[in-house]
Short mmCIF file of C-alpha atoms in Angstrom, two decimals:
data_model
loop_
_atom_site.label_atom_id
_atom_site.label_comp_id
_atom_site.label_asym_id
_atom_site.label_seq_id
_atom_site.Cartn_x
_atom_site.Cartn_y
_atom_site.Cartn_z
CA MET A 1 88.06 -124.04 225.44
CA ALA A 2 85.45 -122.25 222.67
CA ILE A 3 86.78 -125.11 219.91
CA ARG A 4 86.13 -128.08 222.64
CA SER A 5 82.39 -126.33 224.04
CA GLU A 6 81.38 -125.95 220.08
CA MET A 7 82.51 -129.59 219.54
CA CYS A 8 81.02 -131.01 222.12
CA CYS A 9 77.87 -129.27 221.30
CA ARG A 10 78.14 -130.19 217.33
CA CYS A 11 78.89 -133.67 218.24
CA CYS A 12 75.31 -134.99 218.80
CA SER A 13 72.49 -135.32 216.13
CA LYS A 14 69.44 -132.71 216.70
CA THR A 15 67.76 -135.37 218.09
CA GLN A 16 69.82 -136.18 220.90
CA GLN A 17 70.25 -132.45 222.06
CA LYS A 18 66.33 -132.11 221.83
CA ILE A 19 67.07 -135.21 224.24
CA TRP A 20 69.01 -133.53 226.94
CA VAL A 21 67.76 -130.68 226.89
CA PHE A 22 64.03 -131.67 226.99
CA GLY A 23 64.67 -134.91 229.31
CA THR A 24 66.90 -132.71 231.67
CA ALA A 25 63.89 -130.50 231.69
CA THR A 26 61.32 -132.88 232.84
CA VAL A 27 63.90 -134.31 235.67
CA PHE A 28 64.00 -131.09 237.50
CA LEU A 29 59.90 -130.36 236.80
CA VAL A 30 59.37 -133.73 238.20
CA LEU A 31 61.38 -133.07 240.86
CA GLY A 32 60.10 -129.57 241.49
CA LEU A 33 56.68 -131.18 241.78
CA VAL A 34 57.88 -133.70 243.97
CA GLY A 35 59.44 -130.99 246.25
CA ILE A 36 56.17 -129.05 246.26
CA ILE A 37 53.51 -131.62 246.71
CA CYS A 38 55.63 -134.24 249.15
CA GLY A 39 58.34 -131.75 250.58
CA PRO A 40 56.56 -130.26 253.62
CA SER A 41 55.29 -133.59 254.46
CA LEU A 42 58.27 -135.41 254.24
CA ILE A 43 60.40 -132.94 255.77
CA MET A 44 57.29 -132.90 258.80
CA ASP A 45 57.34 -136.41 259.26
CA MET A 46 61.43 -136.31 260.09
CA ILE A 47 60.68 -133.72 262.44
CA TYR A 48 57.93 -136.43 264.33
CA LYS A 49 60.35 -138.66 264.22
CA MET A 50 62.50 -136.57 266.40
CA LEU A 51 60.14 -135.81 268.77
CA PRO A 52 59.25 -138.90 270.74
CA LEU A 53 60.70 -138.96 274.53
CA LYS A 54 64.41 -140.51 274.29
CA GLU A 55 66.94 -140.19 276.82
CA GLY A 56 69.31 -137.95 275.45
CA GLY A 57 66.74 -136.93 272.39
CA ARG A 58 65.98 -133.69 271.54
CA THR A 59 62.90 -133.54 273.55
CA TYR A 60 64.16 -134.81 276.43
CA ASP A 61 65.97 -131.73 278.14
CA LYS A 62 63.01 -129.33 277.86
CA TRP A 63 60.95 -132.46 279.40
CA ALA A 64 63.57 -132.73 282.28
CA ASN A 65 64.17 -129.09 283.31
CA THR A 66 61.27 -126.95 282.04
CA PRO A 67 62.94 -124.06 280.11
CA VAL A 68 59.80 -121.76 280.36
CA PRO A 69 59.49 -119.52 283.38
CA ILE A 70 56.54 -120.56 285.23
CA TYR A 71 54.56 -118.40 288.11
CA MET A 72 52.00 -119.55 290.52
CA ALA A 73 50.07 -116.62 291.49
CA MET A 74 48.66 -117.64 294.73
CA TYR A 75 45.41 -115.46 295.96
CA LEU A 76 44.06 -115.80 299.49
CA TYR A 77 40.73 -115.15 300.72
CA ASN A 78 40.45 -112.30 304.01
CA TRP A 79 37.38 -113.03 306.30
CA THR A 80 36.63 -109.43 307.46
CA ASN A 81 33.50 -109.89 309.13
CA THR A 82 33.76 -113.21 311.32
CA GLU A 83 32.50 -111.41 314.72
CA ASP A 84 28.78 -110.37 312.51
CA VAL A 85 27.84 -113.72 311.25
CA ARG A 86 25.97 -114.93 314.24
CA VAL A 87 23.71 -111.82 313.24
CA LYS A 88 20.82 -113.54 311.35
CA GLY A 89 20.88 -112.07 307.69
CA VAL A 90 24.93 -111.00 307.94
CA LYS A 91 26.50 -113.07 304.97
CA PRO A 92 30.44 -113.96 305.66
CA ASN A 93 32.41 -111.47 303.84
CA PHE A 94 35.32 -112.72 302.09
CA GLU A 95 37.70 -110.22 299.95
CA ARG A 96 40.50 -111.36 297.85
CA VAL A 97 43.89 -110.98 298.84
CA GLY A 98 47.17 -110.70 297.23
CA PRO A 99 48.57 -112.20 294.83
CA TYR A 100 51.55 -113.64 296.15
CA VAL A 101 53.55 -114.88 292.96
CA PHE A 102 56.01 -117.59 293.54
CA ARG A 103 58.65 -118.41 290.58
CA GLU A 104 58.05 -122.19 289.95
CA GLU A 105 61.04 -124.60 289.14
CA ARG A 106 59.84 -127.94 288.21
CA ILE A 107 62.45 -130.85 288.45
CA LYS A 108 62.08 -134.90 287.28
CA GLN A 109 63.81 -137.40 289.77
CA ASN A 110 64.22 -141.02 289.83
CA ILE A 111 63.53 -141.40 286.04
CA THR A 112 63.20 -144.92 285.32
CA TRP A 113 62.64 -145.96 281.06
CA TYR A 114 60.44 -149.28 280.73
CA PRO A 115 61.02 -151.30 277.62
CA ASN A 116 57.28 -150.83 276.86
CA ASN A 117 57.98 -147.30 275.80
CA THR A 118 56.84 -145.68 279.07
CA VAL A 119 59.04 -143.76 281.59
CA SER A 120 58.16 -142.80 285.09
CA PHE A 121 59.37 -139.84 287.22
CA MET A 122 58.38 -138.41 290.33
CA PRO A 123 58.29 -134.30 290.01
CA GLN A 124 59.96 -131.75 292.19
CA ARG A 125 59.20 -128.48 292.39
CA PHE A 126 60.24 -125.21 294.18
CA TRP A 127 58.59 -121.61 294.45
CA TYR A 128 60.63 -118.54 295.28
CA PHE A 129 58.54 -115.45 296.24
CA GLU A 130 58.97 -112.54 293.85
CA PRO A 131 57.95 -109.32 295.72
CA ASP A 132 58.05 -107.36 292.78
CA MET A 133 55.34 -109.15 291.00
CA SER A 134 53.32 -109.92 294.08
CA GLY A 135 50.61 -107.65 295.41
CA GLY A 136 51.44 -108.05 298.77
CA THR A 137 53.60 -109.48 301.34
CA LEU A 138 54.42 -112.81 303.27
CA GLU A 139 54.00 -110.78 306.41
CA ASP A 140 50.21 -109.12 305.55
CA LYS A 141 47.71 -110.99 308.25
CA ILE A 142 44.90 -113.03 306.89
CA THR A 143 41.77 -114.44 308.55
CA CYS A 144 40.65 -117.92 306.89
CA PRO A 145 38.25 -120.54 308.37
CA HIS A 146 39.92 -123.18 310.46
CA LEU A 147 40.00 -126.12 308.09
CA PRO A 148 41.03 -128.77 310.89
CA THR A 149 37.85 -127.86 313.13
CA ILE A 150 35.56 -127.75 310.27
CA ALA A 151 37.26 -131.31 308.70
CA ALA A 152 36.86 -132.94 312.23
CA SER A 153 32.89 -131.37 312.65
CA ASN A 154 31.96 -132.88 309.83
CA ILE A 155 33.16 -136.12 310.48
CA ALA A 156 31.15 -135.97 313.88
CA ARG A 157 27.79 -134.49 312.19
CA ASP A 158 26.26 -137.73 312.38
CA PHE A 159 27.59 -139.03 315.36
CA PRO A 160 25.10 -139.62 317.91
CA LYS A 161 24.29 -136.47 320.10
CA VAL A 162 25.87 -138.29 323.59
CA ILE A 163 29.15 -138.37 321.58
CA LYS A 164 28.94 -134.62 320.28
CA VAL A 165 28.78 -133.60 323.25
CA PHE A 166 31.79 -135.22 324.32
CA PHE A 167 33.69 -134.06 320.74
CA ASN A 168 32.31 -130.46 321.47
CA ILE A 169 33.97 -130.24 324.90
CA ALA A 170 37.16 -131.54 323.45
CA LEU A 171 36.86 -129.03 320.93
CA ASN A 172 36.35 -126.20 322.74
CA SER A 173 39.31 -127.37 325.24
CA ASN A 174 42.12 -128.00 322.51
CA GLY A 175 42.16 -125.24 320.21
CA GLY A 176 38.82 -125.75 318.40
CA ALA A 177 38.38 -122.61 316.38
CA LEU A 178 35.83 -121.40 313.31
CA TYR A 179 38.68 -119.16 311.96
CA GLN A 180 42.39 -117.96 312.93
CA THR A 181 44.43 -115.10 311.87
CA HIS A 182 48.01 -115.55 310.45
CA THR A 183 50.28 -114.16 307.79
CA ALA A 184 50.06 -115.32 304.31
CA ASP A 185 53.29 -117.06 304.34
CA GLU A 186 52.33 -118.86 307.60
CA TRP A 187 48.87 -120.03 305.53
CA LEU A 188 50.99 -120.55 302.36
CA PHE A 189 53.96 -122.56 303.02
CA LYS A 190 55.87 -121.89 305.92
CA GLY A 191 52.83 -123.23 308.97
CA PHE A 192 52.15 -122.91 312.27
CA TYR A 193 51.61 -124.67 315.15
CA ASP A 194 47.87 -125.75 315.74
CA GLU A 195 47.28 -126.91 319.06
CA PHE A 196 44.06 -128.72 317.84
CA LEU A 197 46.06 -131.04 315.32
CA ASP A 198 48.44 -131.55 318.18
CA TYR A 199 45.56 -133.07 320.01
CA ALA A 200 43.95 -135.28 317.44
CA MET A 201 47.64 -136.32 316.68
CA LYS A 202 47.81 -137.73 320.25
CA LEU A 203 44.19 -139.40 319.90
CA ASN A 204 45.29 -140.94 316.74
CA ASN A 205 41.61 -142.79 316.36
CA SER A 206 39.16 -143.78 313.91
CA MET A 207 37.80 -139.84 313.70
CA THR A 208 40.93 -138.13 313.62
CA GLY A 209 42.43 -140.07 311.07
CA ASP A 210 46.41 -140.89 310.70
CA ILE A 211 47.67 -136.74 311.82
CA LYS A 212 51.06 -136.82 310.94
CA ASP A 213 52.24 -133.12 311.74
CA ASN A 214 50.84 -130.61 314.82
CA HIS A 215 51.47 -127.52 312.10
CA PHE A 216 49.05 -126.32 309.31
CA ALA A 217 49.50 -124.97 305.72
CA TRP A 218 47.96 -125.47 302.60
CA PHE A 219 50.96 -126.25 300.88
CA LEU A 220 53.15 -127.63 304.25
CA HIS A 221 55.92 -129.32 303.38
CA ARG A 222 55.27 -129.17 299.78
CA ASN A 223 58.03 -127.13 298.50
CA GLY A 224 60.91 -129.22 297.30
CA SER A 225 59.17 -132.26 298.17
CA ALA A 226 60.30 -134.96 295.80
CA ASP A 227 57.82 -137.45 296.89
CA PHE A 228 54.50 -134.84 297.67
CA GLU A 229 52.61 -135.90 294.36
CA GLY A 230 53.87 -140.02 293.95
CA ILE A 231 55.01 -141.24 290.50
CA PHE A 232 53.52 -140.95 287.23
CA THR A 233 54.50 -143.30 284.34
CA ILE A 234 53.89 -141.57 280.90
CA ASN A 235 54.13 -143.06 277.52
CA THR A 236 56.99 -141.75 275.28
CA GLY A 237 55.46 -141.78 272.04
CA VAL A 238 58.35 -144.03 270.22
CA GLU A 239 56.24 -146.05 269.08
CA ASP A 240 52.97 -144.29 268.10
CA LEU A 241 53.61 -140.74 268.53
CA ARG A 242 49.74 -139.60 269.58
CA GLU A 243 50.17 -141.13 272.47
CA MET A 244 53.22 -139.20 273.53
CA GLY A 245 52.86 -137.99 277.39
CA GLU A 246 49.75 -139.82 277.94
CA LEU A 247 49.69 -141.07 281.72
CA LYS A 248 49.20 -144.56 282.09
CA LEU A 249 49.72 -144.71 285.83
CA TRP A 250 49.94 -142.63 288.89
CA ASN A 251 51.77 -144.65 291.87
CA GLY A 252 51.50 -147.61 289.86
CA VAL A 253 47.63 -147.58 289.17
CA ASN A 254 45.44 -146.51 286.55
CA HIS A 255 42.73 -145.16 288.84
CA THR A 256 42.77 -143.16 291.49
CA GLY A 257 39.81 -144.88 293.48
CA TYR A 258 38.32 -141.14 294.68
CA PHE A 259 35.65 -141.24 292.18
CA LYS A 260 33.76 -143.75 290.58
CA ASN A 261 34.22 -145.70 286.87
CA GLU A 262 35.84 -143.12 284.42
CA CYS A 263 35.76 -140.36 286.57
CA GLY A 264 38.64 -142.03 288.57
CA ARG A 265 40.36 -143.21 285.17
CA VAL A 266 43.88 -142.06 285.40
CA ASN A 267 44.58 -140.28 281.42
CA GLY A 268 45.76 -137.47 279.85
CA SER A 269 48.64 -135.34 279.98
CA THR A 270 50.75 -134.20 283.52
CA SER A 271 50.78 -130.82 281.54
CA ASP A 272 54.72 -131.20 280.79
CA LEU A 273 54.39 -132.94 277.35
CA PHE A 274 51.16 -132.90 274.80
CA VAL A 275 50.31 -134.88 271.41
CA PRO A 276 51.50 -133.12 268.71
CA ASN A 277 49.51 -132.80 265.43
CA ARG A 278 46.38 -131.93 266.95
CA LYS A 279 43.37 -131.74 265.25
CA PRO A 280 41.31 -128.18 264.90
CA ASP A 281 38.55 -129.67 267.11
CA GLU A 282 39.93 -132.29 268.94
CA TRP A 283 40.01 -131.83 273.03
CA ILE A 284 43.20 -131.41 276.14
CA THR A 285 43.08 -133.30 278.86
CA ILE A 286 45.08 -132.81 281.83
CA PHE A 287 45.58 -134.66 285.12
CA MET A 288 45.73 -132.94 288.36
CA LYS A 289 46.73 -134.57 291.07
CA ASP A 290 45.85 -132.34 293.90
CA THR A 291 42.16 -132.11 292.43
CA CYS A 292 43.09 -136.21 292.20
CA ARG A 293 40.86 -135.43 289.05
CA ILE A 294 41.12 -134.59 285.44
CA ILE A 295 40.15 -131.63 283.30
CA ASN A 296 38.68 -131.23 279.97
CA LEU A 297 39.62 -127.94 277.93
CA VAL A 298 37.73 -127.57 274.87
CA PRO A 299 39.11 -125.28 271.91
CA SER A 300 37.22 -122.00 271.96
CA GLY A 301 39.68 -119.96 268.54
CA ARG A 302 42.66 -118.85 267.65
CA THR A 303 45.08 -116.49 268.99
CA THR A 304 48.90 -115.44 267.79
CA ILE A 305 51.53 -115.75 270.70
CA GLU A 306 55.06 -114.22 269.80
CA GLY A 307 54.40 -114.49 266.25
CA ILE A 308 52.97 -118.59 266.21
CA GLU A 309 49.22 -119.03 265.55
CA GLY A 310 47.99 -121.08 267.89
CA ILE A 311 44.77 -122.97 269.34
CA ARG A 312 43.30 -121.77 272.64
CA TYR A 313 41.96 -124.57 274.40
CA GLU A 314 39.55 -123.32 277.55
CA THR A 315 37.35 -124.65 280.51
CA LYS A 316 33.47 -124.65 280.13
CA PRO A 317 30.79 -124.12 282.20
CA ASP A 318 30.31 -128.20 282.81
CA THR A 319 34.01 -128.44 283.86
CA TYR A 320 32.98 -128.90 286.99
CA ASP A 321 29.22 -130.80 287.07
CA SER A 322 28.22 -133.85 288.86
CA GLY A 323 25.23 -134.69 286.14
CA THR A 324 23.41 -131.97 286.07
CA LEU A 325 24.61 -130.49 283.03
CA ASN A 326 26.38 -133.56 281.38
CA PRO A 327 24.97 -136.70 282.45
CA ASP A 328 28.22 -138.49 281.29
CA MET A 329 29.63 -136.57 284.77
CA LYS A 330 27.73 -138.28 287.50
CA CYS A 331 30.52 -140.30 288.54
CA TYR A 332 32.25 -136.92 290.33
CA CYS A 333 29.06 -137.04 292.63
CA PRO A 334 30.16 -139.20 296.12
CA PRO A 335 27.93 -142.32 296.38
CA GLU A 336 26.81 -140.87 299.77
CA LEU A 337 24.89 -138.02 297.67
CA MET A 338 23.43 -139.73 294.93
CA PRO A 339 21.20 -139.76 293.48
CA ASN A 340 19.63 -136.67 294.57
CA ASN A 341 22.04 -134.25 296.82
CA CYS A 342 24.76 -134.21 294.13
CA PRO A 343 26.12 -130.88 294.23
CA LYS A 344 24.60 -128.28 291.66
CA HIS A 345 27.07 -127.53 288.64
CA GLY A 346 30.08 -125.66 288.54
CA ALA A 347 31.80 -127.28 291.71
CA THR A 348 33.73 -130.44 292.47
CA ASP A 349 33.50 -131.89 295.64
CA ILE A 350 36.85 -133.37 296.53
CA ARG A 351 36.27 -134.46 300.00
CA SER A 352 37.45 -138.34 299.33
CA CYS A 353 41.12 -136.89 297.89
CA ALA A 354 40.83 -134.31 301.07
CA ASP A 355 40.71 -136.60 304.13
CA GLY A 356 36.92 -135.88 304.20
CA ALA A 357 37.16 -132.32 304.47
CA PRO A 358 34.33 -130.34 302.76
CA MET A 359 36.35 -128.89 300.28
CA PHE A 360 35.22 -128.04 296.71
CA MET A 361 37.17 -127.29 293.45
CA SER A 362 35.72 -124.31 291.10
CA HIS A 363 36.99 -122.19 288.63
CA PRO A 364 37.67 -118.88 290.88
CA GLY A 365 34.71 -116.40 291.75
CA PHE A 366 32.57 -119.29 290.94
CA LEU A 367 33.09 -118.53 287.57
CA TYR A 368 30.11 -120.91 285.31
CA ALA A 369 29.09 -122.32 288.73
CA ASP A 370 25.13 -122.12 290.27
CA PRO A 371 24.73 -119.10 291.51
CA SER A 372 23.99 -120.94 294.83
CA TYR A 373 27.42 -120.84 295.77
CA ALA A 374 28.71 -117.91 295.38
CA ASN A 375 25.29 -116.31 296.76
CA THR A 376 26.18 -118.00 300.34
CA THR A 377 28.52 -115.13 300.63
CA THR A 378 29.57 -111.33 299.87
CA GLY A 379 32.70 -109.71 298.76
CA THR A 380 34.76 -110.82 295.32
CA ARG A 381 33.26 -112.30 292.64
CA ALA A 382 34.50 -113.42 289.37
CA ASP A 383 36.44 -111.66 287.04
CA PRO A 384 36.15 -113.45 283.60
CA GLU A 385 39.34 -111.86 282.46
CA LYS A 386 41.70 -113.59 284.87
CA ASP A 387 39.70 -116.58 286.57
CA VAL A 388 39.36 -118.54 283.30
CA PHE A 389 41.31 -121.64 282.62
CA PHE A 390 43.29 -121.97 279.21
CA ILE A 391 45.85 -123.57 277.67
CA THR A 392 46.60 -121.79 274.38
CA MET A 393 48.51 -124.03 272.20
CA GLU A 394 50.83 -124.72 268.70
CA PRO A 395 48.43 -127.59 267.29
CA LYS A 396 51.57 -129.51 265.04
CA LEU A 397 54.18 -129.50 267.36
CA GLY A 398 52.14 -129.76 270.50
CA VAL A 399 53.44 -126.76 272.53
CA PRO A 400 52.22 -124.81 274.92
CA LEU A 401 52.45 -120.69 273.93
CA ASP A 402 50.32 -118.88 276.96
CA VAL A 403 49.00 -120.96 280.00
CA ASN A 404 46.68 -119.89 282.89
CA VAL A 405 45.58 -122.92 285.08
CA ALA A 406 43.07 -120.96 287.51
CA ILE A 407 41.29 -122.82 290.61
CA GLN A 408 39.52 -122.45 293.68
CA ILE A 409 39.54 -124.32 296.52
CA SER A 410 36.45 -123.36 298.80
CA LEU A 411 35.32 -124.77 302.69
CA TYR A 412 31.71 -125.93 302.92
CA ILE A 413 30.56 -124.83 306.48
CA GLN A 414 27.76 -125.60 307.94
CA LEU A 415 25.16 -124.80 310.65
CA ASP A 416 25.61 -127.71 313.62
CA ARG A 417 23.43 -126.71 316.03
CA ASP A 418 24.57 -129.21 318.64
CA ILE A 419 28.47 -127.87 318.15
CA SER A 420 28.83 -124.64 319.70
CA LEU A 421 31.64 -123.13 317.20
CA LEU A 422 28.85 -124.12 314.17
CA ARG A 423 25.89 -122.86 316.34
CA GLY A 424 24.11 -119.60 315.18
CA ILE A 425 26.05 -119.32 311.78
CA PRO A 426 24.52 -119.51 308.12
CA SER A 427 25.81 -122.61 305.95
CA PHE A 428 28.19 -121.17 303.23
CA TYR A 429 30.60 -121.76 300.68
CA ALA A 430 34.03 -120.28 302.04
CA PRO A 431 36.82 -119.50 299.12
CA LEU A 432 39.81 -120.53 300.81
CA PHE A 433 42.92 -119.61 298.04
CA THR A 434 42.68 -119.51 293.76
CA ILE A 435 45.88 -120.99 292.28
CA ASN A 436 46.45 -119.54 289.33
CA SER A 437 49.93 -121.24 287.14
CA ILE A 438 50.84 -118.80 284.58
CA ALA A 439 53.46 -119.56 281.98
CA LYS A 440 53.99 -117.95 278.66
CA ILE A 441 56.65 -119.24 275.91
CA THR A 442 59.84 -116.78 275.75
CA PRO A 443 60.84 -115.06 272.67
CA ASP A 444 64.14 -117.64 272.35
CA ILE A 445 62.08 -120.49 272.26
CA ALA A 446 59.71 -119.25 270.14
CA LYS A 447 62.24 -118.74 267.63
CA GLU A 448 63.35 -122.46 267.83
CA VAL A 449 59.74 -123.30 267.29
CA LYS A 450 58.75 -121.28 264.63
CA LEU A 451 62.18 -122.22 263.13
CA ALA A 452 60.91 -125.64 263.41
CA LEU A 453 57.62 -124.98 262.08
CA ASN A 454 59.24 -123.24 258.84
CA ILE A 455 61.59 -126.11 257.96
CA PRO A 456 58.60 -127.79 256.27
CA ASN A 457 58.89 -124.76 253.76
CA ILE A 458 61.87 -125.35 252.51
CA GLY A 459 61.11 -128.34 250.57
CA LEU A 460 58.43 -126.37 248.72
CA TYR A 461 60.36 -123.78 248.15
CA THR A 462 62.83 -125.65 246.66
CA GLY A 463 60.60 -127.82 244.67
CA ILE A 464 59.14 -124.45 243.33
CA GLY A 465 62.95 -122.94 242.86
CA ILE A 466 63.30 -126.48 240.68
CA THR A 467 60.05 -126.66 238.85
CA CYS A 468 61.35 -122.86 237.27
CA LEU A 469 64.51 -123.94 236.40
CA ALA A 470 62.42 -126.91 234.56
CA VAL A 471 60.51 -124.43 232.65
CA LEU A 472 63.30 -121.94 232.08
CA ILE A 473 65.50 -125.26 230.22
CA ALA A 474 62.45 -126.23 228.54
CA SER A 475 61.56 -122.85 227.19
CA VAL A 476 65.28 -122.61 225.83
CA GLY A 477 64.58 -125.54 224.43
CA ILE A 478 61.35 -124.40 222.72
CA PHE A 479 62.97 -121.20 221.77
CA VAL A 480 65.79 -123.01 219.90
CA THR A 481 63.36 -125.52 217.88
CA VAL A 482 61.09 -122.72 217.07
CA THR A 483 64.63 -120.77 215.64
CA LYS A 484 65.81 -123.84 213.82
CA ARG A 485 68.97 -122.76 216.16
CA TRP A 486 69.99 -126.14 217.13
CA TYR A 487 73.94 -126.89 216.15
CA GLU A 488 74.46 -128.91 213.25
CA PRO A 489 76.19 -132.32 213.78
CA ILE A 490 79.56 -132.95 212.59
CA GLY A 491 81.33 -136.33 212.93
CA ASP A 492 85.32 -134.89 212.25
CA GLU A 493 86.90 -132.77 215.42
CA ASN A 494 89.79 -132.16 213.10
CA THR A 495 87.44 -130.45 210.34
CA ILE A 496 86.84 -128.04 213.29
CA ILE A 497 90.12 -127.05 213.93
CA ASN A 498 91.15 -126.80 210.29
CA ASN A 499 88.28 -124.35 209.77
CA HIS A 500 89.97 -122.30 212.71
#
């Protein structure tokens, strides 16, 4: 074997030996540099080609059945001084009670694929009470404003006085109330029989509207419903990854009809999929069906969750503005209040999507809002640590790492001298409930994300290894050249054999 090896080395001329050695080094050097310069981007491109939403694809299973545990922490507001509010100078006092924590399961029903690279689905959600994570029991007694009474009274506010007299009599005779006391479970999901709703349902006229149930709860018939939220149509990202997860239609249309112009346009994410490869200064937009509008979140800094670096996106002081801070958000002001009576910043009037009830959406505790909202009551105030609305996201893959969707729904209760239940009370914004939808990436899923993020480094490290090999081969060639140790070429193999 030694004879054969020596023969192979010496059968080439010195020039040929140099060409082989330095040529090999050059090829390896080129391959190594390509790996260093282009390897990570080429591998990342391969990963991005796997991300679009396709039936049976890698993204599909995690989209159809959310693998990250989601919890809905509900806070109710207990009205503690209902008997004192007619005393001049006394403000209604509300204590935040809870949280009542529910584990949320999300399933997508009626998934339909379309040739224009969109897919439609109907979200179905199930909530399961988690007593160990909660700050109270579902049997807690909570006193809240009686929404049906306030909603009907708000509609009747501008009626002629003669009609309001008859409305007032009907209200007092058929279950009308300024407030009621029920268990937390009844207020949230279980519901309770409501005499006034039963009366209004039987009337079914233009004032009461189409009331379909004589029971009331904030989320009545919502748990497990497959059709409550409607039909969402999103882009799959197959043709353009920058469109993946973007909402195109809600119930077949691209405008909600609840707010004018751009404020009613359907867009953003449904919070199930987010566009990957985000720029550092790019906003996140999510569409919230329950509030009939989009929410914009802006980048506020970087943080690390489960060893993954992400960008934290938050709402800001003008998130619930109606043109006071940001003229572009004037379209969130109800047309009947324009131009001079629009709500002050910090709360969005959502009566248009709440069947006319004077309801407002804001940050919990009216965080960032004009003081005039919170100053109408006493009791709980905003906690900047838990009341902030944020999403922390890994920007390359568009994977949420930590989520706290925090919103408060309040009811505006006004003095009305023609309605006995509203006579002698101050006008105030009564907080009804706060929702904190919480999700955090699990260690197992974090490992998958870190692996996907580290795969491009394989191309980089491989390129570095090949480059080092090229340098080593070239160094050997240079050393042999300097020391003049190239094999002398021979023309006859028999000479080698005879010499041995």
